[in-house]
CSV table of C-alpha atoms in Angstrom, one decimal:
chain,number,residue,atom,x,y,z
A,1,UNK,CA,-13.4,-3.2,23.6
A,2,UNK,CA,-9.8,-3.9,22.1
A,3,UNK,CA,-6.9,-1.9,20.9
A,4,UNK,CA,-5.2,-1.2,18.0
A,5,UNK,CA,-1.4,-1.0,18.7
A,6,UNK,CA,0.7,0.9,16.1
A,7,UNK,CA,4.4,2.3,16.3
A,8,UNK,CA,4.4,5.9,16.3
A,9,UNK,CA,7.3,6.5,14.1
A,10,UNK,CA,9.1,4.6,11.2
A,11,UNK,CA,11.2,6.0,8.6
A,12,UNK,CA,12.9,4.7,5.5
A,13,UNK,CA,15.5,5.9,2.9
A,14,UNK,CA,14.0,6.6,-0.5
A,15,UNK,CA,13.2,3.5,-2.8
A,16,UNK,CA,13.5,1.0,0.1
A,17,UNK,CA,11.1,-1.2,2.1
A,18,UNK,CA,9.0,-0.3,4.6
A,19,UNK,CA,6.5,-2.5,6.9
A,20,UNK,CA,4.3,-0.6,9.0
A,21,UNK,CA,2.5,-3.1,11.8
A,22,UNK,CA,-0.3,-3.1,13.4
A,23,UNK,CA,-1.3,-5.6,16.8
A,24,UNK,CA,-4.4,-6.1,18.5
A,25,UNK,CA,-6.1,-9.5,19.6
A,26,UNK,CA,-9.1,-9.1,16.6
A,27,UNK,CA,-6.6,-9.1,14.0
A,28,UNK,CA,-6.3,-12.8,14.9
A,29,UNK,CA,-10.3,-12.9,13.9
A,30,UNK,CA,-10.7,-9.8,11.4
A,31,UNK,CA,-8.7,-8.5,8.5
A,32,UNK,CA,-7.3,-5.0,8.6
A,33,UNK,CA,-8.2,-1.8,6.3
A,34,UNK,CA,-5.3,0.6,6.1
A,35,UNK,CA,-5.7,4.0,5.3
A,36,UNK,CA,-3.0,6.9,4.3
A,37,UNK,CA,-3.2,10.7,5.7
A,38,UNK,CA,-1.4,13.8,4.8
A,39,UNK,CA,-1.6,17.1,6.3
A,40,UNK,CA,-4.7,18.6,6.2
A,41,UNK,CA,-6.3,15.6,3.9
A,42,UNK,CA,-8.7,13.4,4.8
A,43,UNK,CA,-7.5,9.6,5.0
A,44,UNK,CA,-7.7,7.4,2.4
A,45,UNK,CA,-7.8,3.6,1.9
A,46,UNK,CA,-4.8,1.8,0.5
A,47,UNK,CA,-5.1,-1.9,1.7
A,48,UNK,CA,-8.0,-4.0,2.5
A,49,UNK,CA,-9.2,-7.8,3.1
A,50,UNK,CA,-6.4,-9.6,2.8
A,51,UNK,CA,-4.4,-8.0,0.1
A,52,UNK,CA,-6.5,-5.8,-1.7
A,53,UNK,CA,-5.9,-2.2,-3.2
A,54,UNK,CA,-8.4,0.3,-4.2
A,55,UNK,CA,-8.1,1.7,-7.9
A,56,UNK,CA,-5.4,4.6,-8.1
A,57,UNK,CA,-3.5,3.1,-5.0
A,58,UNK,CA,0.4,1.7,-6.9
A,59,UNK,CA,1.2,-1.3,-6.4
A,60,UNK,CA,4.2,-0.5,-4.4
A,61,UNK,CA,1.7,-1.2,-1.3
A,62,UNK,CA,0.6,-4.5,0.2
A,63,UNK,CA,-0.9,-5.8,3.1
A,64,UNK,CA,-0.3,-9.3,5.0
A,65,UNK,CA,-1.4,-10.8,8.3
A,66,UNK,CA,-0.3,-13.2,10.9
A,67,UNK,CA,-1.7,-14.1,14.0
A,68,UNK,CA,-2.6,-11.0,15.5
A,69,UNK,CA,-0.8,-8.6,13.4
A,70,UNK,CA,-1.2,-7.2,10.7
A,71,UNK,CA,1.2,-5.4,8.2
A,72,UNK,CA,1.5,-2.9,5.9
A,73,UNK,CA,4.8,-2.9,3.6
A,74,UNK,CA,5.6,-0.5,1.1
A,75,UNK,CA,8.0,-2.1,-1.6
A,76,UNK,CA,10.5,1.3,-3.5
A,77,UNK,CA,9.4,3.9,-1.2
A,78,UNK,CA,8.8,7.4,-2.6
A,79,UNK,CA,8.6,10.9,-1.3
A,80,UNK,CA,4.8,11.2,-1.8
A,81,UNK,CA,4.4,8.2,0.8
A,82,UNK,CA,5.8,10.3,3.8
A,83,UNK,CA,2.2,10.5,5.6
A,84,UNK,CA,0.2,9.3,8.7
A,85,UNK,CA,-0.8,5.7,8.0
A,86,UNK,CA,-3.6,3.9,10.2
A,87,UNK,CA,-5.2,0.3,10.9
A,88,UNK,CA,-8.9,0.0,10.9
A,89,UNK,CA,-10.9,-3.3,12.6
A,90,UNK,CA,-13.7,-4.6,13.9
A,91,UNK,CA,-13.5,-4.9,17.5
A,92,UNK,CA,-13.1,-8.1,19.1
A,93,UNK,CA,-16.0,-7.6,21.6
A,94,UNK,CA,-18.6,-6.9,18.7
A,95,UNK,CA,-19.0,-7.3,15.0
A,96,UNK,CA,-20.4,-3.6,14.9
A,97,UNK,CA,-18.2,-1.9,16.9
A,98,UNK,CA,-14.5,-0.5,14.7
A,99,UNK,CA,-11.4,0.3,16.5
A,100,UNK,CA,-8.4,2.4,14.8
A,101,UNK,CA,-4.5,2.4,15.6
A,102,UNK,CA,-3.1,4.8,16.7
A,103,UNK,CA,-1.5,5.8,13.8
A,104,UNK,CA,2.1,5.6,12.3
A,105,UNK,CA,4.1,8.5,11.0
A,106,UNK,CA,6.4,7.9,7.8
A,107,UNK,CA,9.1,9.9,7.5
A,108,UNK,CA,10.8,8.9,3.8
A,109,UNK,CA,14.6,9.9,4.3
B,1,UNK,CA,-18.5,9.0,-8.1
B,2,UNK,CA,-20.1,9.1,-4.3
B,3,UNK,CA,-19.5,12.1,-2.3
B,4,UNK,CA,-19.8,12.8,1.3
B,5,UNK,CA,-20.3,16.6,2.7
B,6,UNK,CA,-20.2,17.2,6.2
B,7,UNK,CA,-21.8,20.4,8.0
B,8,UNK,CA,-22.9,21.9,10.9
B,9,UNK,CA,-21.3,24.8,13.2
B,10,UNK,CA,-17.7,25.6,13.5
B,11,UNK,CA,-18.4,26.8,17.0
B,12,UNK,CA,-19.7,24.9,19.9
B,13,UNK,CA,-19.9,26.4,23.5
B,14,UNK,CA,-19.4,23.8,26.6
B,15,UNK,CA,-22.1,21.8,27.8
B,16,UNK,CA,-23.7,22.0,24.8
B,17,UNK,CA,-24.5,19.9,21.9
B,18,UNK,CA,-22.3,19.5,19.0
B,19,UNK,CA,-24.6,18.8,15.6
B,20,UNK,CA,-23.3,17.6,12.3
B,21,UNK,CA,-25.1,16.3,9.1
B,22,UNK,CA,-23.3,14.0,6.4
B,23,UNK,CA,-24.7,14.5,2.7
B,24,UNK,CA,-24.6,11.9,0.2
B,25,UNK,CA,-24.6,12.2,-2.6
B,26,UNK,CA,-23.5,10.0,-6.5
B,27,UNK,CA,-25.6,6.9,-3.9
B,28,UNK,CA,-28.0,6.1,-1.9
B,29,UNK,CA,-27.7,5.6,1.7
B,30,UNK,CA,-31.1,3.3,1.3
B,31,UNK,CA,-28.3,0.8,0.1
B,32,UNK,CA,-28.5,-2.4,2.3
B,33,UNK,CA,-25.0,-2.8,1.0
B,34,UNK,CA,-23.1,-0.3,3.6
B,35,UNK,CA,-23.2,1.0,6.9
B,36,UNK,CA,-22.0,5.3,7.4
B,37,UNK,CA,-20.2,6.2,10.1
B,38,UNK,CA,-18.2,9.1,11.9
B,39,UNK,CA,-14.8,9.6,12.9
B,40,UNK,CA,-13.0,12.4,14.7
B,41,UNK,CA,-9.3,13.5,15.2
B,42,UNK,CA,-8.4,15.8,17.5
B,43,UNK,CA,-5.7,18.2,16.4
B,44,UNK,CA,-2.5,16.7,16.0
B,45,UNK,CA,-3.5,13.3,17.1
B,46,UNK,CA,-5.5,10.0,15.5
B,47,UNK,CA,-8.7,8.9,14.3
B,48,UNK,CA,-11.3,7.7,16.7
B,49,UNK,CA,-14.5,5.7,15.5
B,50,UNK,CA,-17.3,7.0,17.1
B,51,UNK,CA,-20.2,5.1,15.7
B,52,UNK,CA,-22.2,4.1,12.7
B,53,UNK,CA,-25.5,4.1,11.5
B,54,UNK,CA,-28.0,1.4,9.2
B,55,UNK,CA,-30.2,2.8,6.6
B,56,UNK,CA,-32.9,0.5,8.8
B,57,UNK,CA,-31.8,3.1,11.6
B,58,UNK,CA,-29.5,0.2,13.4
B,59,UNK,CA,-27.0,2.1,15.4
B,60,UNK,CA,-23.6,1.3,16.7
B,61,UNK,CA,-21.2,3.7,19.3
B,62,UNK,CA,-17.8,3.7,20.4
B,63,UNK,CA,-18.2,2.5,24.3
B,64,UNK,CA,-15.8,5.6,25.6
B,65,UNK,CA,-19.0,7.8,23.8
B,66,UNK,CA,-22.2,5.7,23.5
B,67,UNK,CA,-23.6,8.0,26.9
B,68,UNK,CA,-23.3,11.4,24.9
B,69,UNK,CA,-23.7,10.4,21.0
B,70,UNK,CA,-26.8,9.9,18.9
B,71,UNK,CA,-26.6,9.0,15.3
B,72,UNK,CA,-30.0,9.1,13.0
B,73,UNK,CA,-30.5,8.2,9.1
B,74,UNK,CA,-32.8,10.8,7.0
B,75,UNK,CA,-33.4,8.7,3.7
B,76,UNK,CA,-35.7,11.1,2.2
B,77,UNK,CA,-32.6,13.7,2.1
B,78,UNK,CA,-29.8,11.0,1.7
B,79,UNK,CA,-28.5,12.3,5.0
B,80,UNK,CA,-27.0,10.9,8.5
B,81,UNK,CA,-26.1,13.1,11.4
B,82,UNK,CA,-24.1,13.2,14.5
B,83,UNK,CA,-25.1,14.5,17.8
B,84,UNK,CA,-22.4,14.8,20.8
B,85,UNK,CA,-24.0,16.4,24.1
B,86,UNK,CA,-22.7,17.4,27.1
B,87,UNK,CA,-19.3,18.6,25.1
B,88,UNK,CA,-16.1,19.8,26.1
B,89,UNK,CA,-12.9,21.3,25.0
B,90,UNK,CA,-12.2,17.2,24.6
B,91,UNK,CA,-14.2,17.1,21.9
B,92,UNK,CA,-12.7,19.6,19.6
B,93,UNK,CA,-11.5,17.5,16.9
B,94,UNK,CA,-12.0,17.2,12.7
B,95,UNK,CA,-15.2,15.1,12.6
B,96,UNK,CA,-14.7,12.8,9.2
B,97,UNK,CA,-18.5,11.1,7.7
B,98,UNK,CA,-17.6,7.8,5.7
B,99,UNK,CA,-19.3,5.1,4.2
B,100,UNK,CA,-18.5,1.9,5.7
B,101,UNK,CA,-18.4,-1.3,3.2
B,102,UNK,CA,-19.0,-4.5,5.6
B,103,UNK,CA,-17.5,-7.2,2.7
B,104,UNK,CA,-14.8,-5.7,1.8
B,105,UNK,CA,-13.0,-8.7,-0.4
B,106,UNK,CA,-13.1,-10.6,2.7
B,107,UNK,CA,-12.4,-7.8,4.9
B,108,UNK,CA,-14.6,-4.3,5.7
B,109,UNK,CA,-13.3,-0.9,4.7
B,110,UNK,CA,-13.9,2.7,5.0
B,111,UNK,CA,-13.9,3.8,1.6
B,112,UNK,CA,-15.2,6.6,0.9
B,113,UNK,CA,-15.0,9.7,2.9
B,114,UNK,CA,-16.4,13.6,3.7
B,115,UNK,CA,-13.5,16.5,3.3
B,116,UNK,CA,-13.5,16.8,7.3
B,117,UNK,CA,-15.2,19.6,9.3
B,118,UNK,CA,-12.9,21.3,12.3
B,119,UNK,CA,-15.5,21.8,15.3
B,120,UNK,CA,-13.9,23.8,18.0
B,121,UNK,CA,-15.5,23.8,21.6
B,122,UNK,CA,-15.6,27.5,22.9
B,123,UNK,CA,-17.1,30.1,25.2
Protein backbone atom coordinates (compact mmCIF):
# COMPACT_ATOMS: atom_id res chain seq x y z
CA UNK A 1 0.00 0.00 0.00
CA UNK A 2 1.23 3.79 -0.18
CA UNK A 3 1.13 6.82 1.97
CA UNK A 4 -0.39 9.89 2.00
CA UNK A 5 2.06 12.51 3.49
CA UNK A 6 0.59 15.79 4.86
CA UNK A 7 2.02 18.63 7.23
CA UNK A 8 0.34 18.52 10.46
CA UNK A 9 0.13 22.18 10.92
CA UNK A 10 -0.02 25.39 8.78
CA UNK A 11 -1.41 28.68 9.62
CA UNK A 12 -2.04 31.93 7.84
CA UNK A 13 -2.97 35.54 8.62
CA UNK A 14 -6.49 36.49 7.65
CA UNK A 15 -7.11 37.25 3.75
CA UNK A 16 -3.73 35.68 2.71
CA UNK A 17 -2.62 32.56 0.86
CA UNK A 18 -2.43 29.42 1.98
CA UNK A 19 -1.19 25.98 0.14
CA UNK A 20 -1.77 22.92 1.97
CA UNK A 21 0.38 19.86 0.25
CA UNK A 22 -0.08 16.64 0.03
CA UNK A 23 2.91 13.78 -1.18
CA UNK A 24 2.73 10.25 -1.92
CA UNK A 25 4.05 8.24 -5.00
CA UNK A 26 0.15 7.68 -6.60
CA UNK A 27 -0.27 11.26 -6.84
CA UNK A 28 2.26 10.94 -9.72
CA UNK A 29 -0.61 8.46 -11.33
CA UNK A 30 -3.93 9.67 -9.60
CA UNK A 31 -5.57 12.98 -8.96
CA UNK A 32 -6.40 14.05 -5.37
CA UNK A 33 -9.92 14.72 -3.71
CA UNK A 34 -9.54 17.19 -0.80
CA UNK A 35 -11.92 17.37 1.85
CA UNK A 36 -12.48 20.08 4.84
CA UNK A 37 -13.44 19.09 8.59
CA UNK A 38 -14.55 21.06 11.55
CA UNK A 39 -15.14 19.97 14.97
CA UNK A 40 -17.57 17.64 15.41
CA UNK A 41 -18.61 17.74 11.44
CA UNK A 42 -18.28 15.26 9.09
CA UNK A 43 -15.70 16.13 6.16
CA UNK A 44 -16.66 17.53 3.24
CA UNK A 45 -15.22 17.75 -0.37
CA UNK A 46 -13.80 21.04 -1.66
CA UNK A 47 -11.39 20.02 -4.55
CA UNK A 48 -11.37 17.25 -6.95
CA UNK A 49 -9.89 15.91 -10.45
CA UNK A 50 -7.77 18.38 -11.31
CA UNK A 51 -9.31 21.50 -10.33
CA UNK A 52 -12.72 21.06 -9.63
CA UNK A 53 -15.11 22.42 -6.85
CA UNK A 54 -18.27 21.06 -5.68
CA UNK A 55 -21.39 23.52 -5.72
CA UNK A 56 -21.38 25.80 -2.44
CA UNK A 57 -17.54 25.43 -2.13
CA UNK A 58 -16.06 29.62 -2.97
CA UNK A 59 -13.90 29.93 -5.18
CA UNK A 60 -11.29 31.12 -2.92
CA UNK A 61 -10.10 27.25 -3.05
CA UNK A 62 -8.17 25.44 -5.83
CA UNK A 63 -6.33 22.48 -6.32
CA UNK A 64 -3.01 21.76 -8.51
CA UNK A 65 -0.62 18.93 -8.96
CA UNK A 66 2.91 18.15 -9.82
CA UNK A 67 4.71 15.13 -9.86
CA UNK A 68 3.89 13.52 -6.80
CA UNK A 69 2.27 16.22 -4.98
CA UNK A 70 -0.52 17.62 -4.79
CA UNK A 71 -1.84 20.99 -3.46
CA UNK A 72 -4.41 22.66 -2.05
CA UNK A 73 -4.21 26.69 -1.90
CA UNK A 74 -6.61 28.84 -0.46
CA UNK A 75 -6.47 32.38 -2.20
CA UNK A 76 -8.03 35.57 0.76
CA UNK A 77 -8.19 33.28 3.62
CA UNK A 78 -11.13 33.66 6.06
CA UNK A 79 -12.02 32.70 9.59
CA UNK A 80 -14.53 29.99 8.64
CA UNK A 81 -11.54 28.15 6.75
CA UNK A 82 -9.70 27.38 10.13
CA UNK A 83 -10.44 23.39 9.96
CA UNK A 84 -8.82 19.93 9.46
CA UNK A 85 -8.18 19.53 5.66
CA UNK A 86 -7.32 16.02 4.12
CA UNK A 87 -6.01 14.34 0.72
CA UNK A 88 -7.89 11.31 -0.58
CA UNK A 89 -6.25 8.78 -3.46
CA UNK A 90 -6.25 5.74 -4.86
CA UNK A 91 -3.56 3.71 -3.79
CA UNK A 92 -0.70 2.98 -5.98
CA UNK A 93 -0.80 -0.76 -5.36
CA UNK A 94 -4.51 -1.11 -6.59
CA UNK A 95 -7.17 0.88 -8.41
CA UNK A 96 -9.68 -0.14 -5.56
CA UNK A 97 -7.91 0.32 -2.73
CA UNK A 98 -8.06 4.60 -1.17
CA UNK A 99 -5.50 5.98 1.07
CA UNK A 100 -5.97 9.38 3.12
CA UNK A 101 -3.37 12.03 4.55
CA UNK A 102 -2.93 12.45 7.45
CA UNK A 103 -4.58 15.44 7.69
CA UNK A 104 -3.60 19.20 8.01
CA UNK A 105 -4.75 21.58 10.70
CA UNK A 106 -5.38 25.36 9.62
CA UNK A 107 -5.07 27.72 12.02
CA UNK A 108 -6.33 31.34 10.33
CA UNK A 109 -4.38 33.98 12.45
CA UNK B 1 -30.56 15.44 -2.33
CA UNK B 2 -28.86 11.91 -1.30
CA UNK B 3 -28.55 11.14 2.29
CA UNK B 4 -26.47 8.74 4.11
CA UNK B 5 -27.53 7.42 7.85
CA UNK B 6 -25.34 5.33 9.69
CA UNK B 7 -26.39 3.03 12.79
CA UNK B 8 -25.69 0.35 14.85
CA UNK B 9 -24.55 0.20 18.73
CA UNK B 10 -22.77 2.90 20.58
CA UNK B 11 -21.22 0.20 22.70
CA UNK B 12 -19.01 -2.69 21.71
CA UNK B 13 -17.35 -5.04 24.27
CA UNK B 14 -13.69 -6.52 23.27
CA UNK B 15 -13.37 -9.43 21.18
CA UNK B 16 -16.44 -8.80 19.77
CA UNK B 17 -17.93 -7.62 16.65
CA UNK B 18 -18.59 -4.17 15.91
CA UNK B 19 -21.91 -3.91 13.35
CA UNK B 20 -22.96 -0.87 11.43
CA UNK B 21 -25.51 -0.27 8.59
CA UNK B 22 -25.41 2.82 6.13
CA UNK B 23 -28.98 3.95 4.76
CA UNK B 24 -29.42 5.59 1.63
CA UNK B 25 -31.59 7.29 0.83
CA UNK B 26 -32.62 10.56 -2.26
CA UNK B 27 -30.53 7.24 -4.64
CA UNK B 28 -30.11 4.18 -5.28
CA UNK B 29 -27.14 2.20 -4.27
CA UNK B 30 -28.25 -0.29 -7.49
CA UNK B 31 -26.38 2.73 -9.32
CA UNK B 32 -23.46 1.23 -11.39
CA UNK B 33 -22.28 4.79 -11.24
CA UNK B 34 -20.58 4.62 -7.53
CA UNK B 35 -18.93 2.49 -5.25
CA UNK B 36 -19.97 3.19 -0.91
CA UNK B 37 -17.49 2.93 1.42
CA UNK B 38 -16.41 3.44 5.21
CA UNK B 39 -14.16 5.54 7.00
CA UNK B 40 -13.23 5.86 10.61
CA UNK B 41 -11.39 8.42 12.89
CA UNK B 42 -10.38 7.80 16.02
CA UNK B 43 -10.79 10.56 18.49
CA UNK B 44 -8.55 13.32 17.92
CA UNK B 45 -6.76 11.84 15.00
CA UNK B 46 -7.48 11.22 10.95
CA UNK B 47 -9.56 9.49 8.59
CA UNK B 48 -8.70 5.96 7.68
CA UNK B 49 -10.40 4.14 4.55
CA UNK B 50 -11.38 0.92 5.56
CA UNK B 51 -13.11 -0.51 2.48
CA UNK B 52 -15.77 -0.25 -0.08
CA UNK B 53 -18.41 -2.05 -1.46
CA UNK B 54 -20.07 -2.67 -5.40
CA UNK B 55 -23.81 -2.77 -5.70
CA UNK B 56 -22.70 -6.26 -7.69
CA UNK B 57 -21.32 -7.11 -4.07
CA UNK B 58 -17.46 -6.42 -5.28
CA UNK B 59 -15.58 -5.63 -2.17
CA UNK B 60 -12.47 -3.72 -1.47
CA UNK B 61 -10.45 -3.43 2.33
CA UNK B 62 -7.81 -1.49 3.64
CA UNK B 63 -4.73 -4.19 3.96
CA UNK B 64 -3.97 -3.08 7.79
CA UNK B 65 -7.96 -4.48 8.17
CA UNK B 66 -8.99 -6.79 5.31
CA UNK B 67 -8.50 -10.04 8.22
CA UNK B 68 -11.24 -8.54 10.59
CA UNK B 69 -13.73 -6.47 8.19
CA UNK B 70 -16.68 -7.65 6.07
CA UNK B 71 -18.62 -5.26 4.04
CA UNK B 72 -22.13 -6.53 2.32
CA UNK B 73 -24.71 -4.53 -0.06
CA UNK B 74 -28.65 -5.13 0.73
CA UNK B 75 -30.31 -3.60 -2.44
CA UNK B 76 -33.76 -4.43 -1.56
CA UNK B 77 -33.31 -1.95 1.55
CA UNK B 78 -30.83 0.50 -0.11
CA UNK B 79 -28.37 -0.47 2.60
CA UNK B 80 -24.49 -1.45 3.02
CA UNK B 81 -23.01 -2.46 6.35
CA UNK B 82 -19.83 -2.81 8.11
CA UNK B 83 -18.64 -5.63 10.24
CA UNK B 84 -15.24 -5.34 12.36
CA UNK B 85 -14.51 -8.67 14.50
CA UNK B 86 -12.13 -9.46 16.84
CA UNK B 87 -12.29 -5.52 18.18
CA UNK B 88 -10.37 -3.62 20.50
CA UNK B 89 -10.11 -0.44 22.31
CA UNK B 90 -8.14 0.35 18.79
CA UNK B 91 -11.01 0.50 17.08
CA UNK B 92 -13.00 3.03 18.91
CA UNK B 93 -13.25 5.68 16.35
CA UNK B 94 -16.38 7.83 14.46
CA UNK B 95 -17.17 5.35 11.63
CA UNK B 96 -18.16 7.84 8.47
CA UNK B 97 -20.45 5.78 5.35
CA UNK B 98 -19.93 7.72 1.97
CA UNK B 99 -20.58 7.28 -1.47
CA UNK B 100 -17.69 6.98 -3.57
CA UNK B 101 -17.87 8.64 -7.28
CA UNK B 102 -15.01 6.69 -9.37
CA UNK B 103 -14.96 9.66 -12.41
CA UNK B 104 -14.81 12.26 -10.66
CA UNK B 105 -13.95 15.11 -13.61
CA UNK B 106 -11.04 13.06 -14.16
CA UNK B 107 -10.38 12.26 -10.63
CA UNK B 108 -12.65 10.01 -7.88
CA UNK B 109 -14.19 11.71 -4.83
CA UNK B 110 -15.96 11.03 -1.77
CA UNK B 111 -18.91 13.14 -2.01
CA UNK B 112 -21.39 12.53 -0.15
CA UNK B 113 -21.31 11.52 3.31
CA UNK B 114 -23.34 9.93 6.75
CA UNK B 115 -23.38 12.44 9.94
CA UNK B 116 -20.70 9.96 11.68
CA UNK B 117 -21.50 7.42 14.46
CA UNK B 118 -19.00 7.38 17.72
CA UNK B 119 -18.58 3.44 18.51
CA UNK B 120 -16.69 3.11 21.74
CA UNK B 121 -15.02 -0.39 22.59
CA UNK B 122 -15.93 -1.21 26.28
CA UNK B 123 -16.35 -3.78 29.03
Amino acid sequence: SSELTQDPAVSVALGQTVRITCQGDSLRSYYASWYQQKPGQAPVLVIYGKNNRPSGIPDRFSGSSSGNTASLTITGAQAEDEADYYCNSRDSSGNHLRVFGGGTKLTVL
Amino acid sequence: QLQLQESGPGLVKPSETLSLTCTVSGGSISSSSYYWGWIRQPPGKGLEWIGSIYYSGSTYYNPSLKSRVTISVDTSKNQFSLKLSSVTAADTAVYYCARLTPNCSGGSCYDYWGQGTLVTVSS
